[in-house]
């Protein structure tokens, strides 16, 4: 159905969105109406959404941890389940900022966000913590450009490159919290994803290889030298993949712990670098 530039009744918008398979058509209609600047703008937005473009790409932003994160077309849309990882990371960052037995914490917590996408995780941690020195990395140029928009005002550094490769050497052994929303969908399962993800999000942000853990294993394999003693790695995974992911974390010299949220259907592996003992690296 083609829409004219005249003002559209909300009921018509809802009907069109429902016909396109939008489960939350009423809520989406209200968001589109609120975001549109003109009747013509609204008509174009509704047509794009009904054609299958993710709502966040149509609006130009996604809600994440109570923030509006700019999301450009073709950039991975932050998932609500990842808010659970942020909650865990914020707790651990506060522990790192105020070590046990010390009245005052260090001036800043050093955080690295790998596979940062739009920069949503980094933005959420900056909002949740008092003092953060944040570095973010993604291999996708479009994601890096988007992340710089979301993180630049906070003074974060955003790099384009493959995982740890573009990070400055000065960070080795200094990272308190390393978060990674690496792709973990098995290659053969990509075809089962909703079209919004399968068609409109970058394959590199979804495809984790044959068992879904190719990139995750690369993250865990190189994490320890970057972490400060007692520092934390947090990796999002699925419940089914959690044992293998925790095993990889342990093999790479970190102490693994599995945490999950039934509410958000989220699973996170936390790997802790052992603290230094007797002058030796644990």
C-alpha atoms as a printed R data frame, in Angstrom:
    type eleno elety resid chain resno      x       y      z
1   ATOM     1    CA   UNK     A     1  0.000   0.000  0.000
2   ATOM     2    CA   UNK     A     2  1.392   3.427 -0.927
3   ATOM     3    CA   UNK     A     3  0.818   6.295  1.459
4   ATOM     4    CA   UNK     A     4  0.104   9.896  0.554
5   ATOM     5    CA   UNK     A     5  1.839  12.808  2.226
6   ATOM     6    CA   UNK     A     6 -1.348  13.793  4.023
7   ATOM     7    CA   UNK     A     7 -1.703  13.244  7.751
8   ATOM     8    CA   UNK     A     8 -2.268   9.576  8.566
9   ATOM     9    CA   UNK     A     9 -4.725   8.474 11.249
10  ATOM    10    CA   UNK     A    10 -3.051   6.398 13.927
11  ATOM    11    CA   UNK     A    11 -5.515   3.579 13.273
12  ATOM    12    CA   UNK     A    12 -4.359   3.322  9.643
13  ATOM    13    CA   UNK     A    13 -0.715   3.208 10.726
14  ATOM    14    CA   UNK     A    14 -1.468   0.450 13.244
15  ATOM    15    CA   UNK     A    15 -3.316  -1.570 10.614
16  ATOM    16    CA   UNK     A    16 -0.408  -1.304  8.192
17  ATOM    17    CA   UNK     A    17  2.153  -2.268 10.830
18  ATOM    18    CA   UNK     A    18  0.081  -5.244 11.957
19  ATOM    19    CA   UNK     A    19 -0.242  -6.417  8.356
20  ATOM    20    CA   UNK     A    20  3.543  -6.231  8.075
21  ATOM    21    CA   UNK     A    21  3.920  -8.491 11.121
22  ATOM    22    CA   UNK     A    22  4.836  -5.891 13.766
23  ATOM    23    CA   UNK     A    23  3.855  -7.449 17.104
24  ATOM    24    CA   UNK     A    24  3.812  -4.151 19.002
25  ATOM    25    CA   UNK     A    25  2.072  -2.148 16.286
26  ATOM    26    CA   UNK     A    26  0.352   0.282 18.684
27  ATOM    27    CA   UNK     A    27  3.571   1.220 20.465
28  ATOM    28    CA   UNK     A    28  5.493   1.497 17.206
29  ATOM    29    CA   UNK     A    29  2.821   3.706 15.667
30  ATOM    30    CA   UNK     A    30  3.069   6.121 18.578
31  ATOM    31    CA   UNK     A    31  6.855   6.258 18.294
32  ATOM    32    CA   UNK     A    32  6.703   6.937 14.565
33  ATOM    33    CA   UNK     A    33  4.113   9.680 15.016
34  ATOM    34    CA   UNK     A    34  6.211  11.311 17.738
35  ATOM    35    CA   UNK     A    35  9.381  11.173 15.645
36  ATOM    36    CA   UNK     A    36  7.970  12.436 12.347
37  ATOM    37    CA   UNK     A    37  8.586  16.094 11.560
38  ATOM    38    CA   UNK     A    38  5.986  16.386  8.809
39  ATOM    39    CA   UNK     A    39  3.096  14.308  7.410
40  ATOM    40    CA   UNK     A    40  5.311  13.358  4.456
41  ATOM    41    CA   UNK     A    41  8.045  12.287  6.852
42  ATOM    42    CA   UNK     A    42  5.569  10.121  8.759
43  ATOM    43    CA   UNK     A    43  4.307   8.479  5.570
44  ATOM    44    CA   UNK     A    44  7.850   7.633  4.511
45  ATOM    45    CA   UNK     A    45  8.733   6.250  7.938
46  ATOM    46    CA   UNK     A    46  5.652   4.035  8.061
47  ATOM    47    CA   UNK     A    47  6.375   2.688  4.573
48  ATOM    48    CA   UNK     A    48  9.990   1.904  5.522
49  ATOM    49    CA   UNK     A    49  8.910   0.103  8.685
50  ATOM    50    CA   UNK     A    50  6.162  -1.829  6.884
51  ATOM    51    CA   UNK     A    51  8.755  -2.873  4.294
52  ATOM    52    CA   UNK     A    52 10.756  -4.584  7.049
53  ATOM    53    CA   UNK     A    53 13.378  -2.028  8.091
54  ATOM    54    CA   UNK     A    54 14.093  -2.298 11.835
55  ATOM    55    CA   UNK     A    55 12.155   0.251 13.857
56  ATOM    56    CA   UNK     A    56 15.411   1.596 15.318
57  ATOM    57    CA   UNK     A    57 16.807   2.267 11.849
58  ATOM    58    CA   UNK     A    58 13.605   4.073 10.894
59  ATOM    59    CA   UNK     A    59 13.643   6.214 14.041
60  ATOM    60    CA   UNK     A    60 17.398   6.708 13.987
61  ATOM    61    CA   UNK     A    61 17.796   5.647 17.599
62  ATOM    62    CA   UNK     A    62 17.351   2.737 19.999
63  ATOM    63    CA   UNK     A    63 16.486   2.820 23.684
64  ATOM    64    CA   UNK     A    64 19.162   1.100 25.745
65  ATOM    65    CA   UNK     A    65 19.573   1.299 29.534
66  ATOM    66    CA   UNK     A    66 17.288   4.333 29.561
67  ATOM    67    CA   UNK     A    67 19.370   6.167 26.941
68  ATOM    68    CA   UNK     A    68 18.597   7.079 23.350
69  ATOM    69    CA   UNK     A    69 21.429   5.640 21.284
70  ATOM    70    CA   UNK     A    70 21.849   6.838 17.707
71  ATOM    71    CA   UNK     A    71 21.647   3.848 15.331
72  ATOM    72    CA   UNK     A    72 22.374   4.404 11.652
73  ATOM    73    CA   UNK     A    73 20.969   2.148  8.901
74  ATOM    74    CA   UNK     A    74 23.097  -0.961  8.537
75  ATOM    75    CA   UNK     A    75 24.432  -0.793 12.107
76  ATOM    76    CA   UNK     A    76 23.720  -3.548 14.651
77  ATOM    77    CA   UNK     A    77 20.780  -2.642 16.895
78  ATOM    78    CA   UNK     A    78 21.583  -2.999 20.626
79  ATOM    79    CA   UNK     A    79 19.504  -5.729 22.257
80  ATOM    80    CA   UNK     A    80 17.618  -5.310 25.492
81  ATOM    81    CA   UNK     A    81 19.154  -8.538 26.816
82  ATOM    82    CA   UNK     A    82 22.563  -6.853 26.755
83  ATOM    83    CA   UNK     A    83 21.376  -4.508 29.515
84  ATOM    84    CA   UNK     A    84 22.039  -7.433 31.876
85  ATOM    85    CA   UNK     A    85 25.716  -7.446 30.874
86  ATOM    86    CA   UNK     A    86 25.869  -3.709 31.575
87  ATOM    87    CA   UNK     A    87 24.419  -4.170 35.058
88  ATOM    88    CA   UNK     A    88 27.065  -6.753 35.866
89  ATOM    89    CA   UNK     A    89 29.849  -4.645 34.343
90  ATOM    90    CA   UNK     A    90 28.814  -1.570 36.332
91  ATOM    91    CA   UNK     A    91 28.920  -3.524 39.598
92  ATOM    92    CA   UNK     A    92 32.388  -4.863 38.826
93  ATOM    93    CA   UNK     A    93 33.649  -1.460 37.662
94  ATOM    94    CA   UNK     A    94 32.655   0.057 40.989
95  ATOM    95    CA   UNK     A    95 34.588  -2.694 42.788
96  ATOM    96    CA   UNK     A    96 37.614  -1.951 40.628
97  ATOM    97    CA   UNK     A    97 37.326   1.756 41.409
98  ATOM    98    CA   UNK     A    98 37.335   1.131 45.148
99  ATOM    99    CA   UNK     A    99 39.522  -1.900 45.920
100 ATOM   100    CA   UNK     A   100 38.902  -3.713 49.200
101 ATOM   101    CA   UNK     A   101 40.638  -2.070 52.139
102 ATOM   102    CA   UNK     A   102 41.155   1.268 50.382
103 ATOM   103    CA   UNK     A   103 39.226   4.304 51.546
104 ATOM   104    CA   UNK     A   104 39.561   6.069 48.207
105 ATOM   105    CA   UNK     A   105 39.350   4.544 44.758
106 ATOM   106    CA   UNK     A   106 41.519   5.358 41.773
107 ATOM   107    CA   UNK     A   107 40.724   8.401 39.685
108 ATOM   108    CA   UNK     A   108 39.270   6.502 36.713
109 ATOM   109    CA   UNK     A   109 38.102   3.030 35.802
110 ATOM   110    CA   UNK     A   110 39.571   1.799 32.510
111 ATOM   111    CA   UNK     A   111 36.918   0.135 30.331
112 ATOM   112    CA   UNK     A   112 37.294  -1.435 26.882
113 ATOM   113    CA   UNK     A   113 34.264  -2.191 24.710
114 ATOM   114    CA   UNK     A   114 35.057  -4.719 21.968
115 ATOM   115    CA   UNK     A   115 32.648  -5.268 19.065
116 ATOM   116    CA   UNK     A   116 31.119  -1.993 20.202
117 ATOM   117    CA   UNK     A   117 28.611  -1.565 17.370
118 ATOM   118    CA   UNK     A   118 26.764   1.713 17.929
119 ATOM   119    CA   UNK     A   119 28.634   2.299 21.194
120 ATOM   120    CA   UNK     A   120 25.546   1.540 23.286
121 ATOM   121    CA   UNK     A   121 27.378  -0.480 25.936
122 ATOM   122    CA   UNK     A   122 30.068   2.134 26.385
123 ATOM   123    CA   UNK     A   123 27.502   4.934 26.579
124 ATOM   124    CA   UNK     A   124 25.535   3.035 29.215
125 ATOM   125    CA   UNK     A   125 28.644   2.456 31.332
126 ATOM   126    CA   UNK     A   126 29.665   6.098 31.079
127 ATOM   127    CA   UNK     A   127 26.173   7.052 32.287
128 ATOM   128    CA   UNK     A   128 26.258   4.524 35.139
129 ATOM   129    CA   UNK     A   129 29.727   5.270 36.510
130 ATOM   130    CA   UNK     A   130 31.339   8.365 37.964
131 ATOM   131    CA   UNK     A   131 34.713   8.316 36.224
132 ATOM   132    CA   UNK     A   132 35.442   6.176 33.175
133 ATOM   133    CA   UNK     A   133 38.333   6.037 30.731
134 ATOM   134    CA   UNK     A   134 36.618   4.305 27.818
135 ATOM   135    CA   UNK     A   135 38.048   2.752 24.657
136 ATOM   136    CA   UNK     A   136 35.787   1.143 22.043
137 ATOM   137    CA   UNK     A   137 36.581  -0.947 18.959
138 ATOM   138    CA   UNK     A   138 34.635  -2.306 16.006
139 ATOM   139    CA   UNK     A   139 35.674  -3.749 12.662
140 ATOM   140    CA   UNK     A   140 32.709  -2.246 10.792
141 ATOM   141    CA   UNK     A   141 33.358   1.335  9.547
142 ATOM   142    CA   UNK     A   142 29.652   2.246  9.730
143 ATOM   143    CA   UNK     A   143 29.500   1.106 13.357
144 ATOM   144    CA   UNK     A   144 32.639   3.059 14.239
145 ATOM   145    CA   UNK     A   145 31.177   6.237 12.754
146 ATOM   146    CA   UNK     A   146 27.976   5.707 14.734
147 ATOM   147    CA   UNK     A   147 29.854   4.925 17.962
148 ATOM   148    CA   UNK     A   148 31.873   8.117 17.637
149 ATOM   149    CA   UNK     A   149 28.616  10.062 17.502
150 ATOM   150    CA   UNK     A   150 27.371   8.363 20.665
151 ATOM   151    CA   UNK     A   151 30.630   8.418 22.628
152 ATOM   152    CA   UNK     A   152 32.629  11.372 21.370
153 ATOM   153    CA   UNK     A   153 31.105  13.970 23.691
154 ATOM   154    CA   UNK     A   154 32.174  11.880 26.703
155 ATOM   155    CA   UNK     A   155 35.804  11.847 25.585
156 ATOM   156    CA   UNK     A   156 35.856   8.143 24.716
157 ATOM   157    CA   UNK     A   157 38.268   6.868 22.094
158 ATOM   158    CA   UNK     A   158 36.721   4.780 19.294
159 ATOM   159    CA   UNK     A   159 38.943   2.714 17.001
160 ATOM   160    CA   UNK     A   160 38.292   0.856 13.757
161 ATOM   161    CA   UNK     A   161 39.945  -2.542 13.586
162 ATOM   162    CA   UNK     A   162 39.926  -6.215 14.513
163 ATOM   163    CA   UNK     A   163 39.365  -6.749 18.242
164 ATOM   164    CA   UNK     A   164 42.469  -5.739 20.239
165 ATOM   165    CA   UNK     A   165 44.602  -4.817 17.210
166 ATOM   166    CA   UNK     A   166 43.945  -1.032 17.180
167 ATOM   167    CA   UNK     A   167 44.099  -0.509 20.960
168 ATOM   168    CA   UNK     A   168 47.012   1.594 22.250
169 ATOM   169    CA   UNK     A   169 49.780  -0.467 23.847
170 ATOM   170    CA   UNK     A   170 49.577   1.670 27.000
171 ATOM   171    CA   UNK     A   171 46.392  -0.211 27.935
172 ATOM   172    CA   UNK     A   172 48.096  -3.598 28.308
173 ATOM   173    CA   UNK     A   173 47.728  -4.718 31.917
174 ATOM   174    CA   UNK     A   174 45.555  -1.695 32.805
175 ATOM   175    CA   UNK     A   175 42.001  -2.621 31.747
176 ATOM   176    CA   UNK     A   176 39.654  -2.985 34.720
177 ATOM   177    CA   UNK     A   177 36.572  -4.076 32.773
178 ATOM   178    CA   UNK     A   178 36.523  -5.504 29.257
179 ATOM   179    CA   UNK     A   179 33.063  -6.010 27.751
180 ATOM   180    CA   UNK     A   180 32.425  -7.832 24.496
181 ATOM   181    CA   UNK     A   181 29.160  -8.306 22.627
182 ATOM   182    CA   UNK     A   182 30.858 -10.494 20.039
183 ATOM   183    CA   UNK     A   183 28.746 -12.330 17.435
184 ATOM   184    CA   UNK     A   184 27.668 -15.739 18.710
185 ATOM   185    CA   UNK     A   185 25.044 -16.973 16.241
186 ATOM   186    CA   UNK     A   186 26.172 -20.192 14.480
187 ATOM   187    CA   UNK     A   187 26.509 -19.703 10.744
188 ATOM   188    CA   UNK     A   188 23.796 -22.246  9.911
189 ATOM   189    CA   UNK     A   189 21.368 -20.470 12.278
190 ATOM   190    CA   UNK     A   190 21.644 -17.079 10.568
191 ATOM   191    CA   UNK     A   191 18.850 -18.088  8.175
192 ATOM   192    CA   UNK     A   192 16.534 -18.591 11.178
193 ATOM   193    CA   UNK     A   193 16.911 -15.025 12.426
194 ATOM   194    CA   UNK     A   194 14.107 -12.509 11.874
195 ATOM   195    CA   UNK     A   195 14.466 -10.625  8.574
196 ATOM   196    CA   UNK     A   196 15.104  -7.394 10.502
197 ATOM   197    CA   UNK     A   197 18.424  -8.826 11.674
198 ATOM   198    CA   UNK     A   198 19.210 -11.183  8.795
199 ATOM   199    CA   UNK     A   199 18.630  -8.604  6.046
200 ATOM   200    CA   UNK     A   200 19.325  -5.236  7.631
201 ATOM   201    CA   UNK     A   201 22.139  -5.815 10.133
202 ATOM   202    CA   UNK     A   202 25.767  -6.508  9.159
203 ATOM   203    CA   UNK     A   203 26.648 -10.192  8.878
204 ATOM   204    CA   UNK     A   204 29.899  -9.545 10.736
205 ATOM   205    CA   UNK     A   205 27.893  -8.537 13.833
206 ATOM   206    CA   UNK     A   206 25.863 -11.764 13.816
207 ATOM   207    CA   UNK     A   207 27.891 -14.663 12.434
208 ATOM   208    CA   UNK     A   208 29.998 -16.460 15.031
209 ATOM   209    CA   UNK     A   209 31.178 -19.307 12.815
210 ATOM   210    CA   UNK     A   210 30.277 -22.995 12.821
211 ATOM   211    CA   UNK     A   211 29.470 -23.246 16.537
212 ATOM   212    CA   UNK     A   212 28.934 -19.523 17.086
213 ATOM   213    CA   UNK     A   213 32.060 -19.088 19.194
214 ATOM   214    CA   UNK     A   214 34.821 -18.285 16.704
215 ATOM   215    CA   UNK     A   215 35.036 -14.606 17.630
216 ATOM   216    CA   UNK     A   216 34.314 -15.231 21.317
217 ATOM   217    CA   UNK     A   217 37.300 -17.595 21.508
218 ATOM   218    CA   UNK     A   218 39.518 -14.930 19.933
219 ATOM   219    CA   UNK     A   219 38.298 -12.433 22.541
220 ATOM   220    CA   UNK     A   220 39.048 -14.742 25.459
221 ATOM   221    CA   UNK     A   221 42.380 -15.949 24.055
222 ATOM   222    CA   UNK     A   222 43.923 -12.468 24.109
223 ATOM   223    CA   UNK     A   223 42.101 -10.909 27.076
224 ATOM   224    CA   UNK     A   224 44.442 -11.707 29.976
225 ATOM   225    CA   UNK     A   225 47.444  -9.556 28.967
226 ATOM   226    CA   UNK     A   226 45.164  -6.526 28.578
227 ATOM   227    CA   UNK     A   227 43.406  -6.931 31.924
228 ATOM   228    CA   UNK     A   228 44.730  -5.423 35.118
229 ATOM   229    CA   UNK     A   229 45.342  -7.942 37.921
230 ATOM   230    CA   UNK     A   230 41.873  -8.634 39.303
231 ATOM   231    CA   UNK     A   231 40.285  -7.177 36.146
232 ATOM   232    CA   UNK     A   232 37.165  -8.588 34.520
233 ATOM   233    CA   UNK     A   233 36.126  -9.816 31.093
234 ATOM   234    CA   UNK     A   234 32.375  -9.988 30.387
235 ATOM   235    CA   UNK     A   235 31.143 -11.835 27.303
236 ATOM   236    CA   UNK     A   236 27.532 -12.255 26.214
237 ATOM   237    CA   UNK     A   237 26.584 -15.750 25.059
238 ATOM   238    CA   UNK     A   238 23.577 -18.059 24.920
239 ATOM   239    CA   UNK     A   239 22.519 -20.451 27.665
240 ATOM   240    CA   UNK     A   240 23.358 -23.379 25.399
241 ATOM   241    CA   UNK     A   241 26.836 -22.051 24.628
242 ATOM   242    CA   UNK     A   242 27.653 -21.052 28.214
243 ATOM   243    CA   UNK     A   243 29.616 -24.214 29.139
244 ATOM   244    CA   UNK     A   244 31.854 -23.954 26.069
245 ATOM   245    CA   UNK     A   245 32.357 -20.218 26.569
246 ATOM   246    CA   UNK     A   246 33.221 -20.660 30.245
247 ATOM   247    CA   UNK     A   247 35.642 -23.422 29.259
248 ATOM   248    CA   UNK     A   248 37.392 -21.102 26.822
249 ATOM   249    CA   UNK     A   249 37.665 -18.411 29.507
250 ATOM   250    CA   UNK     A   250 39.239 -20.904 31.922
251 ATOM   251    CA   UNK     A   251 41.683 -22.262 29.321
252 ATOM   252    CA   UNK     A   252 42.843 -18.729 28.637
253 ATOM   253    CA   UNK     A   253 43.853 -18.112 32.237
254 ATOM   254    CA   UNK     A   254 40.800 -16.391 33.705
255 ATOM   255    CA   UNK     A   255 38.500 -17.589 36.480
256 ATOM   256    CA   UNK     A   256 35.054 -18.088 34.897
257 ATOM   257    CA   UNK     A   257 31.626 -17.463 36.366
258 ATOM   258    CA   UNK     A   258 28.250 -17.816 34.627
259 ATOM   259    CA   UNK     A   259 25.471 -15.332 35.445
260 ATOM   260    CA   UNK     A   260 22.051 -15.165 33.842
261 ATOM   261    CA   UNK     A   261 18.743 -13.329 33.825
262 ATOM   262    CA   UNK     A   262 15.500 -15.155 33.155
263 ATOM   263    CA   UNK     A   263 13.718 -11.817 32.773
264 ATOM   264    CA   UNK     A   264 15.937 -10.715 29.880
265 ATOM   265    CA   UNK     A   265 16.805 -14.194 28.588
266 ATOM   266    CA   UNK     A   266 20.451 -13.195 28.971
267 ATOM   267    CA   UNK     A   267 23.595 -15.162 29.781
268 ATOM   268    CA   UNK     A   268 26.976 -13.618 30.520
269 ATOM   269    CA   UNK     A   269 30.316 -15.228 31.248
270 ATOM   270    CA   UNK     A   270 32.519 -13.255 33.636
271 ATOM   271    CA   UNK     A   271 36.225 -14.043 33.583
272 ATOM   272    CA   UNK     A   272 38.425 -12.630 36.338
273 ATOM   273    CA   UNK     A   273 42.160 -12.245 35.943
274 ATOM   274    CA   UNK     A   274 43.823 -13.573 39.104
275 ATOM   275    CA   UNK     A   275 45.453 -10.903 41.224
276 ATOM   276    CA   UNK     A   276 49.217 -10.737 41.447
277 ATOM   277    CA   UNK     A   277 50.676 -12.973 44.141
278 ATOM   278    CA   UNK     A   278 54.190 -12.908 45.575
279 ATOM   279    CA   UNK     A   279 55.316 -10.571 42.802
280 ATOM   280    CA   UNK     A   280 54.292 -13.027 40.090
281 ATOM   281    CA   UNK     A   281 51.537 -12.689 37.494
282 ATOM   282    CA   UNK     A   282 48.657 -14.994 38.491
